[in-house]
Amino acid sequence: MLIATSPPKRLPKGSISVYHMESVSLSATPTTFGIDKIRVHTNDFHLRKLDLEKGWEGKPSRIKHGSTPEPWNVTGEGQYLTEDVWYNNTGEAVVEVSKRGLSVHFNPSTLDHEFELTNDLERSWEKVKRQLDLQGIQWNEEGARITRTDLTKQRVMEHPSYVYTNALGLVKGKRMDTRTYGSNAVEVKNTQRGLVCYDKTLQLREQKNVTTAPDNLLRMEARWTSTKAIGALHTGLHLTNVGELVKASTAHLEDCYNKFLTNHVFRMDGEQLTLDLVKEKETLEFYIDKYGRQGVSNYLFSFGVEKWCEAYGTLELWDETLKATGIERTTRWRYVNRMREAIQTHNEVMRQRGQTSPTMHLDHLQNTFTSRIHV
């Protein structure tokens, strides 16, 4: 049972904070957030000129023997286009034109740096538009749909990245499949959205021969891979076109990222969670009926800290269970604080012994990658 992997709901200021499972020594290396990839598509475009000297290449159409390929478009200079796709990857964005429309995809962050993240969409988008103009493309920007958006957080971690990817491999996302790729990457996804967590340092060294990235740089990319998923109110970015994305605040985008991880990656199915809460409420009521004022203490004693963490995962969930039994707020607060202190003491002892567990690393991932950076 992975209830321990269920993160807390967002709490208002002053509410119960989530306990931390690992050392706070990483405060000197803050988590960063940015936009990693964008893909837009439109059918409303016109190719003024297909200049092969500017990098255009065509993929021939597959036609039956003896047939003549039919043109699907004509340039401003009167050149008929019969190839399946014309593409240009010589600029900062990869551009494709076909009978299905114009597709443009680029990575705002890598336009500026090999591995640092950026939130400056307006500047990178202006670069892309200048590129399209130089490549002879006229298009309707307002009507362009976003068909993919990747939002990313990364951080230098205390342990090697495989420690965290192995822990994340235990998670069963909400209506998503989990797949692992070696020991340094794990993916949780469905056909509309997903998350990939991987060792960015290793990827840079092996695939791009970049050796300047710090060790243990862990990246978690949340991906929305369709216009419908991006526009979704509760699970997406609430955006309908590229203009809205460019103008969206960093705080809004990060909030969507955090909600996706919290509600769809680091949690069990809602029905299963409700059933477990009912069971624990009944068990807690049994202890209170039998031991009176010592009922909660005896209930906690029967668990031990590690088993309690596996059952609850968050202090908020513990508070909700106490509340369901009718315990008043001030008394609940005392029990919550007692558990927080017990967890902190337990973790300190575990660190002194040099012992860790996948549950501890999983909880650290939640706290690190779902904590708000931008307001």
Tab-separated table of C-alpha atoms in Angstrom:
chain	number	residue	atom	x	y	z
A	1	MET	CA	0.000	0.000	0.000
A	2	LEU	CA	1.460	3.339	-1.037
A	3	ILE	CA	-0.613	5.782	0.972
A	4	ALA	CA	2.655	7.122	2.306
A	5	THR	CA	3.274	8.526	-1.168
A	6	SER	CA	0.143	10.663	-1.077
A	7	PRO	CA	1.148	14.321	-0.717
A	8	PRO	CA	-0.867	16.954	1.108
A	9	LYS	CA	-3.385	19.241	-0.482
A	10	ARG	CA	-2.299	22.861	-0.773
A	11	LEU	CA	-2.714	24.452	2.627
A	12	PRO	CA	-3.407	28.120	3.392
A	13	LYS	CA	-0.752	30.192	5.080
A	14	GLY	CA	-0.391	29.253	8.711
A	15	SER	CA	-1.811	25.751	8.254
A	16	ILE	CA	-0.055	22.496	9.035
A	17	SER	CA	3.174	22.144	7.121
A	18	VAL	CA	4.304	18.858	5.629
A	19	TYR	CA	7.125	17.094	7.424
A	20	HIS	CA	10.484	16.828	5.690
A	21	MET	CA	12.211	13.488	5.355
A	22	GLU	CA	15.749	14.587	4.446
A	23	SER	CA	18.355	17.057	5.579
A	24	VAL	CA	17.699	20.743	4.956
A	25	SER	CA	21.340	21.239	3.991
A	26	LEU	CA	20.269	21.568	0.344
A	27	SER	CA	18.828	25.040	0.931
A	28	ALA	CA	21.982	26.451	-0.673
A	29	THR	CA	21.014	24.822	-3.983
A	30	PRO	CA	17.434	25.970	-4.618
A	31	THR	CA	14.964	24.277	-6.913
A	32	THR	CA	14.454	26.109	-10.218
A	33	PHE	CA	11.440	26.133	-12.533
A	34	GLY	CA	11.072	26.824	-16.232
A	35	ILE	CA	9.541	25.969	-19.608
A	36	ASP	CA	11.315	23.131	-21.373
A	37	LYS	CA	9.433	22.584	-24.632
A	38	ILE	CA	6.592	24.139	-26.629
A	39	ARG	CA	4.918	22.905	-29.796
A	40	VAL	CA	2.304	24.913	-31.729
A	41	HIS	CA	0.226	24.067	-34.770
A	42	THR	CA	-1.937	25.980	-37.216
A	43	ASN	CA	-3.620	25.328	-40.565
A	44	ASP	CA	-3.720	29.054	-41.355
A	45	PHE	CA	-0.343	29.701	-42.977
A	46	HIS	CA	1.272	30.612	-46.293
A	47	LEU	CA	4.774	29.830	-47.563
A	48	ARG	CA	6.076	32.816	-49.512
A	49	LYS	CA	9.186	31.059	-50.761
A	50	LEU	CA	10.767	27.635	-50.344
A	51	ASP	CA	14.454	28.588	-50.259
A	52	LEU	CA	16.616	25.452	-50.185
A	53	GLU	CA	19.656	27.579	-49.328
A	54	LYS	CA	17.972	28.399	-45.999
A	55	GLY	CA	17.802	24.802	-44.877
A	56	TRP	CA	14.507	23.487	-46.245
A	57	GLU	CA	14.411	19.743	-46.904
A	58	GLY	CA	11.556	17.656	-48.229
A	59	LYS	CA	10.320	14.135	-47.552
A	60	PRO	CA	9.017	12.597	-50.806
A	61	SER	CA	5.443	11.389	-50.937
A	62	ARG	CA	4.680	7.704	-51.052
A	63	ILE	CA	2.741	7.147	-54.254
A	64	LYS	CA	1.694	4.131	-56.252
A	65	HIS	CA	3.732	3.128	-59.272
A	66	GLY	CA	2.735	5.115	-62.310
A	67	SER	CA	0.829	7.734	-60.332
A	68	THR	CA	1.637	11.432	-60.239
A	69	PRO	CA	1.861	13.161	-56.845
A	70	GLU	CA	-0.813	15.803	-56.422
A	71	PRO	CA	0.193	19.207	-55.010
A	72	TRP	CA	-1.293	20.160	-51.659
A	73	ASN	CA	-0.048	23.743	-51.588
A	74	VAL	CA	1.621	26.391	-53.715
A	75	THR	CA	4.177	28.994	-52.585
A	76	GLY	CA	3.967	32.710	-53.236
A	77	GLU	CA	6.415	32.218	-56.108
A	78	GLY	CA	4.206	29.581	-57.727
A	79	GLN	CA	6.097	26.452	-56.634
A	80	TYR	CA	3.796	23.464	-56.156
A	81	LEU	CA	4.392	21.366	-53.034
A	82	THR	CA	3.924	17.624	-53.502
A	83	GLU	CA	6.246	16.215	-50.823
A	84	ASP	CA	4.636	14.812	-47.681
A	85	VAL	CA	6.538	17.207	-45.433
A	86	TRP	CA	8.934	20.090	-45.778
A	87	TYR	CA	11.007	20.704	-42.671
A	88	ASN	CA	13.685	23.111	-41.496
A	89	ASN	CA	15.783	22.507	-38.391
A	90	THR	CA	18.566	25.008	-39.013
A	91	GLY	CA	17.182	27.626	-36.629
A	92	GLU	CA	16.289	27.749	-32.956
A	93	ALA	CA	12.914	26.139	-33.656
A	94	VAL	CA	12.146	23.029	-35.722
A	95	VAL	CA	9.595	23.928	-38.416
A	96	GLU	CA	7.472	21.536	-40.479
A	97	VAL	CA	4.866	22.271	-43.145
A	98	SER	CA	2.581	19.639	-44.629
A	99	LYS	CA	-1.000	19.149	-45.763
A	100	ARG	CA	-1.794	18.795	-42.029
A	101	GLY	CA	-0.581	22.345	-41.374
A	102	LEU	CA	2.344	24.256	-39.890
A	103	SER	CA	4.059	22.791	-36.816
A	104	VAL	CA	6.708	24.613	-34.781
A	105	HIS	CA	8.441	23.281	-31.706
A	106	PHE	CA	11.269	24.727	-29.650
A	107	ASN	CA	12.815	24.694	-26.190
A	108	PRO	CA	12.861	28.146	-24.524
A	109	SER	CA	15.382	27.037	-21.912
A	110	THR	CA	18.004	25.571	-24.249
A	111	LEU	CA	17.882	28.727	-26.355
A	112	ASP	CA	19.671	30.403	-23.433
A	113	HIS	CA	21.645	27.675	-21.660
A	114	GLU	CA	22.597	24.026	-21.947
A	115	PHE	CA	20.848	23.032	-18.726
A	116	GLU	CA	19.588	26.047	-16.771
A	117	LEU	CA	15.844	26.758	-16.947
A	118	THR	CA	14.183	29.959	-18.137
A	119	ASN	CA	10.751	31.544	-17.732
A	120	ASP	CA	11.262	34.270	-20.349
A	121	LEU	CA	8.812	33.112	-22.979
A	122	GLU	CA	8.277	36.483	-24.617
A	123	ARG	CA	11.917	36.863	-25.609
A	124	SER	CA	12.260	33.307	-26.934
A	125	TRP	CA	8.946	33.533	-28.773
A	126	GLU	CA	10.077	36.708	-30.548
A	127	LYS	CA	13.170	34.811	-31.727
A	128	VAL	CA	10.974	32.046	-33.135
A	129	LYS	CA	8.719	34.498	-34.965
A	130	ARG	CA	11.720	36.223	-36.546
A	131	GLN	CA	12.977	32.824	-37.679
A	132	LEU	CA	9.638	31.979	-39.321
A	133	ASP	CA	9.633	35.303	-41.122
A	134	LEU	CA	13.183	34.761	-42.439
A	135	GLN	CA	12.166	31.294	-43.622
A	136	GLY	CA	9.359	32.795	-45.681
A	137	ILE	CA	6.352	31.792	-43.601
A	138	GLN	CA	3.265	33.906	-43.006
A	139	TRP	CA	0.864	32.567	-40.412
A	140	ASN	CA	-1.937	33.444	-38.034
A	141	GLU	CA	-0.362	33.589	-34.575
A	142	GLU	CA	-3.662	34.193	-32.771
A	143	GLY	CA	-5.163	31.039	-34.229
A	144	ALA	CA	-2.196	28.804	-33.422
A	145	ARG	CA	-2.999	25.969	-31.030
A	146	ILE	CA	-0.589	24.669	-28.415
A	147	THR	CA	-0.184	20.931	-28.920
A	148	ARG	CA	2.540	20.272	-26.346
A	149	THR	CA	3.950	22.058	-23.320
A	150	ASP	CA	6.634	20.775	-20.945
A	151	LEU	CA	7.047	22.490	-17.562
A	152	THR	CA	10.118	21.539	-15.569
A	153	LYS	CA	11.733	21.747	-12.172
A	154	GLN	CA	15.250	20.656	-11.368
A	155	ARG	CA	17.522	20.548	-8.365
A	156	VAL	CA	20.922	19.286	-7.273
A	157	MET	CA	20.069	16.456	-4.896
A	158	GLU	CA	21.881	15.105	-1.864
A	159	HIS	CA	22.080	11.545	-3.199
A	160	PRO	CA	22.698	10.192	-6.725
A	161	SER	CA	19.688	10.591	-8.980
A	162	TYR	CA	19.005	6.858	-9.242
A	163	VAL	CA	18.096	6.857	-5.531
A	164	TYR	CA	15.103	9.085	-6.335
A	165	THR	CA	14.125	7.558	-9.674
A	166	ASN	CA	14.049	4.131	-8.033
A	167	ALA	CA	11.781	5.515	-5.299
A	168	LEU	CA	9.500	7.197	-7.867
A	169	GLY	CA	9.187	3.867	-9.639
A	170	LEU	CA	7.061	2.717	-6.686
A	171	VAL	CA	4.364	5.265	-7.502
A	172	LYS	CA	1.230	4.352	-9.407
A	173	GLY	CA	-0.017	7.592	-10.938
A	174	LYS	CA	-3.702	8.380	-11.139
A	175	ARG	CA	-4.914	6.639	-14.314
A	176	MET	CA	-1.310	6.553	-15.555
A	177	ASP	CA	1.234	3.815	-16.189
A	178	THR	CA	4.718	3.872	-14.672
A	179	ARG	CA	7.732	2.801	-16.690
A	180	THR	CA	11.400	2.763	-15.745
A	181	TYR	CA	14.306	3.222	-18.142
A	182	GLY	CA	17.466	1.795	-16.657
A	183	SER	CA	18.263	3.058	-13.185
A	184	ASN	CA	18.302	6.779	-13.940
A	185	ALA	CA	14.891	7.578	-15.439
A	186	VAL	CA	11.246	6.856	-14.734
A	187	GLU	CA	8.108	7.938	-16.594
A	188	VAL	CA	4.524	8.183	-15.335
A	189	LYS	CA	2.081	8.942	-18.140
A	190	ASN	CA	-1.080	8.380	-20.148
A	191	THR	CA	-1.975	9.531	-23.675
A	192	GLN	CA	-2.697	13.126	-22.605
A	193	ARG	CA	-0.180	14.012	-19.912
A	194	GLY	CA	2.752	12.608	-18.035
A	195	LEU	CA	5.879	13.150	-16.005
A	196	VAL	CA	9.434	12.021	-16.600
A	197	CYS	CA	12.093	12.142	-13.885
A	198	TYR	CA	15.705	11.613	-14.899
A	199	ASP	CA	19.362	12.317	-14.223
A	200	LYS	CA	20.006	15.493	-16.223
A	201	THR	CA	23.734	15.396	-15.513
A	202	LEU	CA	24.036	11.923	-17.022
A	203	GLN	CA	21.935	12.838	-20.051
A	204	LEU	CA	24.095	15.881	-20.801
A	205	ARG	CA	27.309	13.912	-20.529
A	206	GLU	CA	26.204	10.916	-22.602
A	207	GLN	CA	24.071	12.573	-25.276
A	208	LYS	CA	25.491	16.091	-25.607
A	209	ASN	CA	29.041	15.773	-24.266
A	210	VAL	CA	28.345	18.565	-21.774
A	211	THR	CA	30.466	18.227	-18.631
A	212	THR	CA	29.742	21.550	-16.912
A	213	ALA	CA	26.498	20.487	-15.186
A	214	PRO	CA	26.714	19.765	-11.438
A	215	ASP	CA	26.548	16.199	-10.179
A	216	ASN	CA	23.172	14.779	-9.092
A	217	LEU	CA	21.129	17.302	-11.085
A	218	LEU	CA	17.642	15.760	-11.033
A	219	ARG	CA	14.954	16.984	-13.408
A	220	MET	CA	11.198	16.366	-13.315
A	221	GLU	CA	9.326	17.331	-16.492
A	222	ALA	CA	5.535	17.558	-16.535
A	223	ARG	CA	4.250	17.125	-20.082
A	224	TRP	CA	0.885	17.973	-21.632
A	225	THR	CA	0.740	16.454	-25.105
A	226	SER	CA	-2.510	17.644	-26.665
A	227	THR	CA	-4.497	20.844	-27.063
A	228	LYS	CA	-7.305	19.363	-24.976
A	229	ALA	CA	-4.969	18.426	-22.122
A	230	ILE	CA	-3.305	21.860	-22.110
A	231	GLY	CA	-6.646	23.669	-22.036
A	232	ALA	CA	-8.187	21.504	-19.299
A	233	LEU	CA	-9.392	23.516	-16.308
A	234	HIS	CA	-8.464	21.158	-13.479
A	235	THR	CA	-5.659	19.047	-14.936
A	236	GLY	CA	-4.109	21.347	-17.544
A	237	LEU	CA	-2.824	24.905	-17.944
A	238	HIS	CA	-6.196	26.597	-18.684
A	239	LEU	CA	-4.723	27.981	-21.951
A	240	THR	CA	-6.125	27.858	-25.475
A	241	ASN	CA	-3.480	29.435	-27.747
A	242	VAL	CA	0.185	30.318	-27.845
A	243	GLY	CA	-0.456	33.998	-27.134
A	244	GLU	CA	-2.003	33.120	-23.765
A	245	LEU	CA	0.933	30.861	-22.958
A	246	VAL	CA	3.491	33.557	-23.713
A	247	LYS	CA	1.680	36.033	-21.462
A	248	ALA	CA	0.919	33.559	-18.657
A	249	SER	CA	2.597	34.348	-15.344
A	250	THR	CA	5.335	32.095	-14.027
A	251	ALA	CA	3.347	31.687	-10.812
A	252	HIS	CA	0.336	30.361	-12.747
A	253	LEU	CA	2.417	27.878	-14.736
A	254	GLU	CA	4.214	26.642	-11.640
A	255	ASP	CA	0.919	26.267	-9.817
A	256	CYS	CA	-0.365	24.028	-12.642
A	257	TYR	CA	2.847	21.998	-12.461
A	258	ASN	CA	2.559	21.561	-8.690
A	259	LYS	CA	-1.103	20.567	-8.883
A	260	PHE	CA	-0.416	17.975	-11.554
A	261	LEU	CA	2.323	16.318	-9.512
A	262	THR	CA	0.315	16.499	-6.301
A	263	ASN	CA	-3.011	15.259	-7.662
A	264	HIS	CA	-1.951	12.825	-10.373
A	265	VAL	CA	1.546	11.525	-9.666
A	266	PHE	CA	2.107	11.420	-5.907
A	267	ARG	CA	-1.225	9.980	-4.825
A	268	MET	CA	-3.436	6.950	-4.884
A	269	ASP	CA	-6.822	6.792	-6.554
A	270	GLY	CA	-9.340	8.898	-4.612
A	271	GLU	CA	-11.729	6.014	-3.958
A	272	GLN	CA	-8.990	3.842	-2.475
A	273	LEU	CA	-7.791	6.706	-0.304
A	274	THR	CA	-11.312	7.264	1.041
A	275	LEU	CA	-11.706	3.602	1.941
A	276	ASP	CA	-8.422	3.618	3.865
A	277	LEU	CA	-9.401	6.768	5.727
A	278	VAL	CA	-12.672	5.194	6.804
A	279	LYS	CA	-10.817	2.146	8.059
A	280	GLU	CA	-8.329	4.203	10.079
A	281	LYS	CA	-11.096	6.395	11.497
A	282	GLU	CA	-12.876	3.308	12.807
A	283	THR	CA	-9.640	1.922	14.250
A	284	LEU	CA	-8.847	5.200	15.971
A	285	GLU	CA	-12.376	5.354	17.437
A	286	PHE	CA	-11.851	1.838	18.822
A	287	TYR	CA	-8.726	2.978	20.673
A	288	ILE	CA	-10.471	6.081	22.015
A	289	ASP	CA	-13.435	4.023	23.256
A	290	LYS	CA	-11.124	1.541	24.971
A	291	TYR	CA	-8.469	3.877	26.426
A	292	GLY	CA	-10.288	7.192	26.732
A	293	ARG	CA	-7.903	10.167	26.890
A	294	GLN	CA	-4.953	7.863	26.171
A	295	GLY	CA	-6.641	6.398	23.100
A	296	VAL	CA	-4.778	8.459	20.506
A	297	SER	CA	-1.428	7.883	22.217
A	298	ASN	CA	-2.003	4.126	22.293
A	299	TYR	CA	-3.090	4.204	18.659
A	300	LEU	CA	0.153	5.924	17.656
A	301	PHE	CA	2.188	3.589	19.854
A	302	SER	CA	0.722	0.596	18.003
A	303	PHE	CA	2.081	1.992	14.723
A	304	GLY	CA	5.601	3.241	15.311
A	305	VAL	CA	6.828	6.163	13.223
A	306	GLU	CA	7.745	4.238	10.054
A	307	LYS	CA	4.444	2.364	9.869
A	308	TRP	CA	2.551	5.576	10.587
A	309	CYS	CA	4.333	7.259	7.648
A	310	GLU	CA	3.435	4.356	5.377
A	311	ALA	CA	-0.223	4.628	6.411
A	312	TYR	CA	-0.633	8.417	6.304
A	313	GLY	CA	2.213	10.107	4.488
A	314	THR	CA	1.145	13.630	5.505
A	315	LEU	CA	0.272	15.453	8.685
A	316	GLU	CA	-2.777	16.927	6.983
A	317	LEU	CA	-4.215	13.440	6.439
A	318	TRP	CA	-3.604	12.682	10.127
A	319	ASP	CA	-5.439	15.873	11.102
A	320	GLU	CA	-8.397	14.946	8.880
A	321	THR	CA	-8.651	11.520	10.520
A	322	LEU	CA	-8.603	13.068	13.996
A	323	LYS	CA	-11.252	15.564	12.917
A	324	ALA	CA	-13.471	12.752	11.591
A	325	THR	CA	-13.580	11.235	15.086
A	326	GLY	CA	-14.922	14.498	16.541
A	327	ILE	CA	-11.757	15.689	18.303
A	328	GLU	CA	-11.737	19.467	18.698
A	329	ARG	CA	-9.246	21.694	16.935
A	330	THR	CA	-6.896	22.559	19.810
A	331	THR	CA	-6.531	18.899	20.796
A	332	ARG	CA	-5.945	17.885	17.189
A	333	TRP	CA	-3.245	20.499	16.914
A	334	ARG	CA	-1.466	18.998	19.921
A	335	TYR	CA	-1.535	15.492	18.438
A	336	VAL	CA	-0.331	16.776	15.069
A	337	ASN	CA	2.603	18.599	16.668
A	338	ARG	CA	3.463	15.497	18.680
A	339	MET	CA	3.616	13.460	15.491
A	340	ARG	CA	5.680	16.102	13.719
A	341	GLU	CA	8.240	16.049	16.541
A	342	ALA	CA	8.306	12.245	16.544
A	343	ILE	CA	8.994	12.186	12.777
A	344	GLN	CA	11.742	14.778	13.034
A	345	THR	CA	13.422	12.867	15.858
A	346	HIS	CA	13.103	9.580	13.988
A	347	ASN	CA	14.605	11.038	10.815
A	348	GLU	CA	17.498	12.562	12.729
A	349	VAL	CA	18.272	9.175	14.282
A	350	MET	CA	18.035	7.540	10.830
A	351	ARG	CA	20.455	10.078	9.384
A	352	GLN	CA	22.906	9.531	12.246
A	353	ARG	CA	22.782	5.809	11.517
A	354	GLY	CA	23.249	6.462	7.815
A	355	GLN	CA	19.963	4.714	7.039
A	356	THR	CA	17.381	5.774	4.471
A	357	SER	CA	14.394	4.221	2.721
A	358	PRO	CA	12.522	4.632	-0.592
A	359	THR	CA	9.601	6.144	1.329
A	360	MET	CA	11.863	8.829	2.757
A	361	HIS	CA	13.262	9.657	-0.684
A	362	LEU	CA	9.796	9.681	-2.227
A	363	ASP	CA	8.570	12.100	0.402
A	364	HIS	CA	11.596	14.300	-0.220
A	365	LEU	CA	10.750	14.364	-3.928
A	366	GLN	CA	7.228	15.537	-3.132
A	367	ASN	CA	8.399	18.297	-0.838
A	368	THR	CA	11.156	19.423	-3.185
A	369	PHE	CA	9.261	19.472	-6.469
A	370	THR	CA	5.778	20.542	-5.342
A	371	SER	CA	6.777	23.380	-3.008
A	372	ARG	CA	5.958	26.783	-4.465
A	373	ILE	CA	8.831	28.914	-5.740
A	374	HIS	CA	7.025	31.783	-7.481
A	375	VAL	CA	4.173	33.815	-6.000
